[in-house]
Amino acid sequence: MQKSLEFRDIEKNYPGVRALYGINFKAEGGRVMALMGENGAGKSTLLKILSADIQPDIGQILINGEEVHFQSPVDAIRGGVSVIYQERQLFASLSVAENIFCGDLPSNKLGGYDSRQIIKDTKELLDKFGLDIDPYEKVGHLNVAHQQMVEIMKAYRRNTDIIAFDEPTAPLTEVEIKILFGLIKLLKEEGKVVLYVSHRMNEIFQVADDIVVLKDGGFVTQMKTSECNEAMLIKAMVGRDIGDTYSNLVRNTNIGDVLLEVKNLKTLAVHDVSFTLRKGEILGLSGLVGAGRTETVRAIFGADAILEGEIYLEGKKVSFKSTRDAIDHGIMLCPEDRKEQGLIMRRTIRENVAMPSIHKLSHWIFLDKKQVRNLAEEAVEDFDIKTPTVEKVVGELSGGNQQKVILGRWINKVVDTKILILDEPTKGIDVGTKAEIYKLICELACRGISIILISSELTEVINLADRVLVMHNGHITGEFAREDATEENVLAAAMLD
Amino acid sequence: MKKILKSKNFTLILILIVLIAVFSFWSSQLGKNFFATSTIKNVLQAIIVTGFLTIGAGCLLISGNMDIAMSTIGCLGLTVIGNACAKAIPGPIALLMMIVICGLFGLLDGWLVSVMKFPSFIATMGVSFIVKGLTYVYSQWWNNGVATNVNFKDAFIQWFGKTNLFGIPIGAYILILFFVIYGIMISKTRFGMKMLLVGGNPQAARLAGINATKVVITLFVNGSILAGISGLFQGARLGMAGLTALSTNQFTGLTAAMIGGISFGGGIGGMGGALIGLLILNTFQIGMSVVGVNPYWVTTFSGILLLGALSIDFLKLRFASTKLARKRRKEVKEAGKNA
């Protein structure tokens, strides 16, 4: 029988927001359906409804033509629905095999579970996809890319009719993405219904057969991938033309002298890293997840200990005892993980913007509330942060606006930013906002601010950076000028073995 | 105005008013007067002692930490003061000794939590045992080999317990003054903002150049000294330093602060809420005993009160969203009928 999944008039309301409404579409078995939309369009909410993590206010879900009412995620899995969430749901202290079989462990005669069996089955499963992961290894010891693959294997093994992926490639490197696409192809051949959520355009065109576009909680359109192109898709998602993202950027043609020089930097995670950064230059830092990019910039920023090596800023040797030191010298870092490291989600925009500048915005020990407020209001204006007031709690903003709050923190009149380090600035951000952030980065470079840009999206680094450094296993393994940086040679340096 | 009505503190004040109304009505039915001078005196004494604990615990909670050693440190503080005074050491010097010794244990707490990275529950649990033991050892050392409660007479120390101004103990004024000072500190000063930011996300605060370690250690030292002050007020009235003083107050400060809307996760709350939380908790406990509820039940009800207070926000949200869903379903149904 043909497998299918249908949503009818799904609606979900929260006080003050209509998260989803009028969602009507049908996904057929043997095809991959991409769910597209900007942040806050309602994709994740829809997946949560599918997995019965939340209940819709109105509407029905039909699986293989029959209406279903799942009461809980366990119910949904039994009913044939697996959802792989962005946030991995793994047990760090259990082994790979135990995680993959969790909830479904085969029992042995003693009433325990058959560990030999699951190890054997896990091994088979991993080998089938050419994954080099030890079934005995504790999941907490794996890198994020492998953790994500374990999550995917866990869902694959359940062998459900419907399988949904929410941004599965975010933590993955090229190698695993290939494996994942192979797996999706296999699922298609088995006639399963596959839902796929991603912000990465090229992936969508590679993997999806149909596309459903959501915007602000509503259904916009459904189309066949073969009948649409990137521009059409972006227009449907954003509601307007944003033009070619990269070619319209105004680049800094006036790159100055060497501003920062790093010599033989060594920390626990990086070895013998040396490079220079010029005034007004955008330096791309590429490499696979875990190559030591984040660790390098954290060490420069004074957040991690430096074991050996020297850092020169404007020709003078510096050694930062703390992040405060680095900030006072004009080096700013926008960390990789906005939620965990970047922002204080429960506090307001005002406080998040003023955070590093508190001492400059006060009289004696007292805060100057007016100045703090003004600073935040300027940031909202300068970076076009969409919010009614600076008193809004940052956790309630969309990902793109959150990133802009961090930018507003580091680029304003009270901090003197010389070097801005951006670690994955567009992770999980929708196309419209991405384009804005690219434009901002180039504008900042034109203003003479040097930028170190870390990104796992190759196209981003190659198109934005004036120079690309590639890291592998804690070492720098390649350096390319913009003209020479292509996906092939950057990737070759990144995967060096 | 709407903002005031919606604020958490407004809800808390309502709860407090309802509590007072219920207990005054209930006790009048039993022929007792809830507002009798003796009741007020009892409430005030309890509030003064637990109030300082609440300020300390509240500040720590806001910064994302807790200190369950506070009551034992307070007891040590009182023991230090009592024994010193009993040996005719002048009161001000005894007070200074208390501040130094309590502060040192706060420093230990802070060091364990922010430098050694122990979870604050575990670190302070360890410290609470250490302090409890040391309190007895200290008492034994001062009293020729016998650990014992001490009676002392010192005009300076006892001034804190025996002075009344307009019929109200001086401690109440001091406590209110402290609440005001700490309230201003949290809402108006640089340090207060740092406290809230560190409590909200210590890692992000550190990456934005805030010295989280310094903030946390300062608050632990502050909490321990406030615990010592709480011990001072516990012993000053009767002129006695008991070895088990404050032993029933291990979680009182924490409870009052949490009832007052300071989030256990850190980063949210203020002194206004903490003060109301303190009043609610004490009114409830004293009120129960005035109307003659079995004291064993009072403890149980206090637990229910805490859990109830903590679920207000959750229930509000839950209620709002089910109401919304019901309304929408009805709307759609009616639209269907009309069509």
Coordinates of N, CA and C in Angstrom, one line a residue, chain A residues 11 13-15 18 57-58 298 301 303 323-324 327 339-344 346-347 351 355-356 358 362 364-367 369, chain B residues 184 187-190 193-194 196-197 200-201 203-210 263 265-268 320-321 324-325 328-329 332:
Chain A
E11 N -4.0 23.7 13.4 CA -3.9 25.1 14.0 C -3.4 25.0 15.4
N13 N -2.4 27.6 18.7 CA -2.3 29.0 19.2 C -1.5 29.0 20.6
Y14 N -0.7 30.0 20.8 CA -0.2 30.3 22.1 C -0.7 31.7 22.5
P15 N -0.7 32.0 23.8 CA -1.2 33.4 24.1 C -0.4 34.4 23.4
R18 N -0.2 33.2 17.0 CA -0.8 32.0 16.2 C 0.4 31.3 15.6
D57 N -4.6 22.6 18.4 CA -5.9 23.1 18.9 C -7.0 22.6 18.0
I58 N -6.7 22.6 16.7 CA -7.7 22.2 15.7 C -7.0 21.3 14.6
R298 N 38.9 31.3 20.7 CA 38.7 31.4 22.1 C 40.0 31.7 22.8
F301 N 40.9 35.3 22.3 CA 40.0 36.1 23.1 C 40.2 36.1 24.6
A303 N 39.6 33.4 26.5 CA 38.7 32.6 27.1 C 39.3 31.2 27.5
T323 N 38.8 37.6 29.3 CA 38.0 38.1 28.2 C 37.9 39.6 28.3
R324 N 37.8 40.1 29.6 CA 37.8 41.5 29.8 C 39.0 42.2 29.2
I327 N 38.6 42.4 25.4 CA 37.6 43.3 25.1 C 38.1 44.8 25.2
K339 N 22.6 30.5 22.3 CA 21.8 30.2 23.5 C 22.7 30.0 24.7
E340 N 23.7 29.2 24.5 CA 24.5 28.7 25.7 C 25.6 29.7 26.0
Q341 N 26.2 30.4 25.0 CA 27.4 31.2 25.3 C 27.2 32.7 24.9
G342 N 26.3 32.9 24.1 CA 26.2 34.3 23.6 C 25.3 35.2 24.4
L343 N 24.1 34.7 24.6 CA 23.0 35.6 25.2 C 22.6 35.1 26.5
I344 N 21.9 36.0 27.3 CA 21.3 35.7 28.5 C 19.8 35.7 28.1
R346 N 17.0 34.9 29.4 CA 15.9 35.4 30.3 C 15.9 36.9 30.5
R347 N 17.0 37.6 30.0 CA 17.0 39.0 30.3 C 16.7 39.8 29.0
E351 N 19.7 44.8 28.4 CA 20.7 44.2 29.3 C 21.8 43.5 28.4
M355 N 25.8 44.6 28.2 CA 26.6 43.7 29.1 C 28.0 44.0 29.2
P356 N 28.8 44.1 28.1 CA 30.2 44.4 28.3 C 30.6 45.8 28.6
I358 N 29.0 47.9 30.9 CA 28.3 48.4 32.1 C 29.1 49.5 32.8
S362 N 27.9 54.2 33.6 CA 27.4 54.4 35.0 C 28.1 55.6 35.7
W364 N 29.7 56.5 39.2 CA 30.2 55.8 40.4 C 29.7 54.3 40.4
I365 N 28.9 53.9 41.4 CA 28.5 52.5 41.3 C 27.2 52.3 40.7
F366 N 26.5 53.4 40.4 CA 25.1 53.3 39.9 C 25.1 53.3 38.4
L367 N 24.2 52.5 37.8 CA 24.0 52.4 36.4 C 23.2 53.7 35.9
K369 N 20.6 54.4 33.8 CA 19.6 53.7 33.0 C 19.3 54.3 31.7
Chain B
I184 N 18.1 48.4 46.1 CA 18.7 49.4 45.3 C 19.9 48.8 44.6
S187 N 18.7 46.6 41.6 CA 18.0 47.2 40.5 C 18.8 48.4 39.9
K188 N 19.7 49.0 40.7 CA 20.2 50.3 40.3 C 21.7 50.3 40.1
T189 N 22.4 49.3 40.6 CA 23.9 49.4 40.5 C 24.5 48.5 39.4
R190 N 25.7 48.8 39.1 CA 26.5 47.9 38.2 C 26.6 46.5 38.7
M193 N 23.4 44.5 38.3 CA 23.1 44.1 36.9 C 24.0 42.9 36.6
K194 N 25.3 42.9 37.1 CA 26.2 41.8 36.9 C 25.6 40.5 37.5
L196 N 22.5 39.7 38.0 CA 21.4 39.2 37.2 C 22.0 38.5 36.0
L197 N 23.0 39.1 35.3 CA 23.5 38.6 34.1 C 24.2 37.2 34.4
G200 N 21.8 34.6 35.0 CA 21.1 34.2 33.8 C 21.8 33.3 32.9
N201 N 23.1 33.5 32.8 CA 24.0 32.6 32.0 C 25.5 32.9 32.3
Q203 N 28.2 31.6 31.6 CA 29.2 31.4 30.5 C 29.1 32.6 29.5
A204 N 27.9 33.0 29.2 CA 27.7 34.2 28.3 C 28.3 35.4 29.0
A205 N 28.0 35.5 30.3 CA 28.5 36.7 31.0 C 30.0 36.8 31.0
R206 N 30.6 35.6 31.1 CA 32.1 35.6 31.1 C 32.6 36.0 29.7
L207 N 32.0 35.5 28.7 CA 32.4 35.8 27.3 C 32.1 37.3 27.0
A208 N 31.3 37.9 27.8 CA 31.0 39.3 27.5 C 31.9 40.2 28.5
G209 N 32.9 39.6 29.1 CA 33.8 40.4 29.9 C 33.4 40.6 31.3
I210 N 32.5 39.9 31.8 CA 32.1 40.1 33.2 C 32.8 39.0 34.1
S263 N 13.8 33.1 40.8 CA 13.9 31.9 40.1 C 15.0 31.0 40.5
G265 N 16.5 28.9 38.8 CA 17.5 28.8 37.7 C 18.4 30.0 37.7
G266 N 18.1 31.1 38.5 CA 19.0 32.2 38.5 C 18.6 33.3 37.5
G267 N 19.0 34.5 37.7 CA 18.8 35.6 36.7 C 17.5 36.3 36.8
I268 N 16.6 35.9 37.7 CA 15.3 36.6 37.7 C 14.9 36.8 39.2
A320 N -4.1 29.7 30.3 CA -4.3 30.7 29.2 C -4.3 29.9 27.9
S321 N -3.5 28.9 27.7 CA -3.4 28.2 26.4 C -4.6 27.3 26.2
L324 N -7.5 29.4 25.3 CA -7.4 29.9 23.9 C -7.8 28.8 22.9
A325 N -7.3 27.6 23.1 CA -7.6 26.5 22.2 C -9.1 26.2 22.2
R328 N -10.9 28.9 20.1 CA -10.7 28.8 18.7 C -11.6 27.6 18.1
R329 N -11.6 26.5 18.9 CA -12.4 25.4 18.4 C -13.9 25.8 18.2
V332 N -14.3 28.1 15.2 CA -14.3 27.3 13.9 C -15.6 26.6 13.7

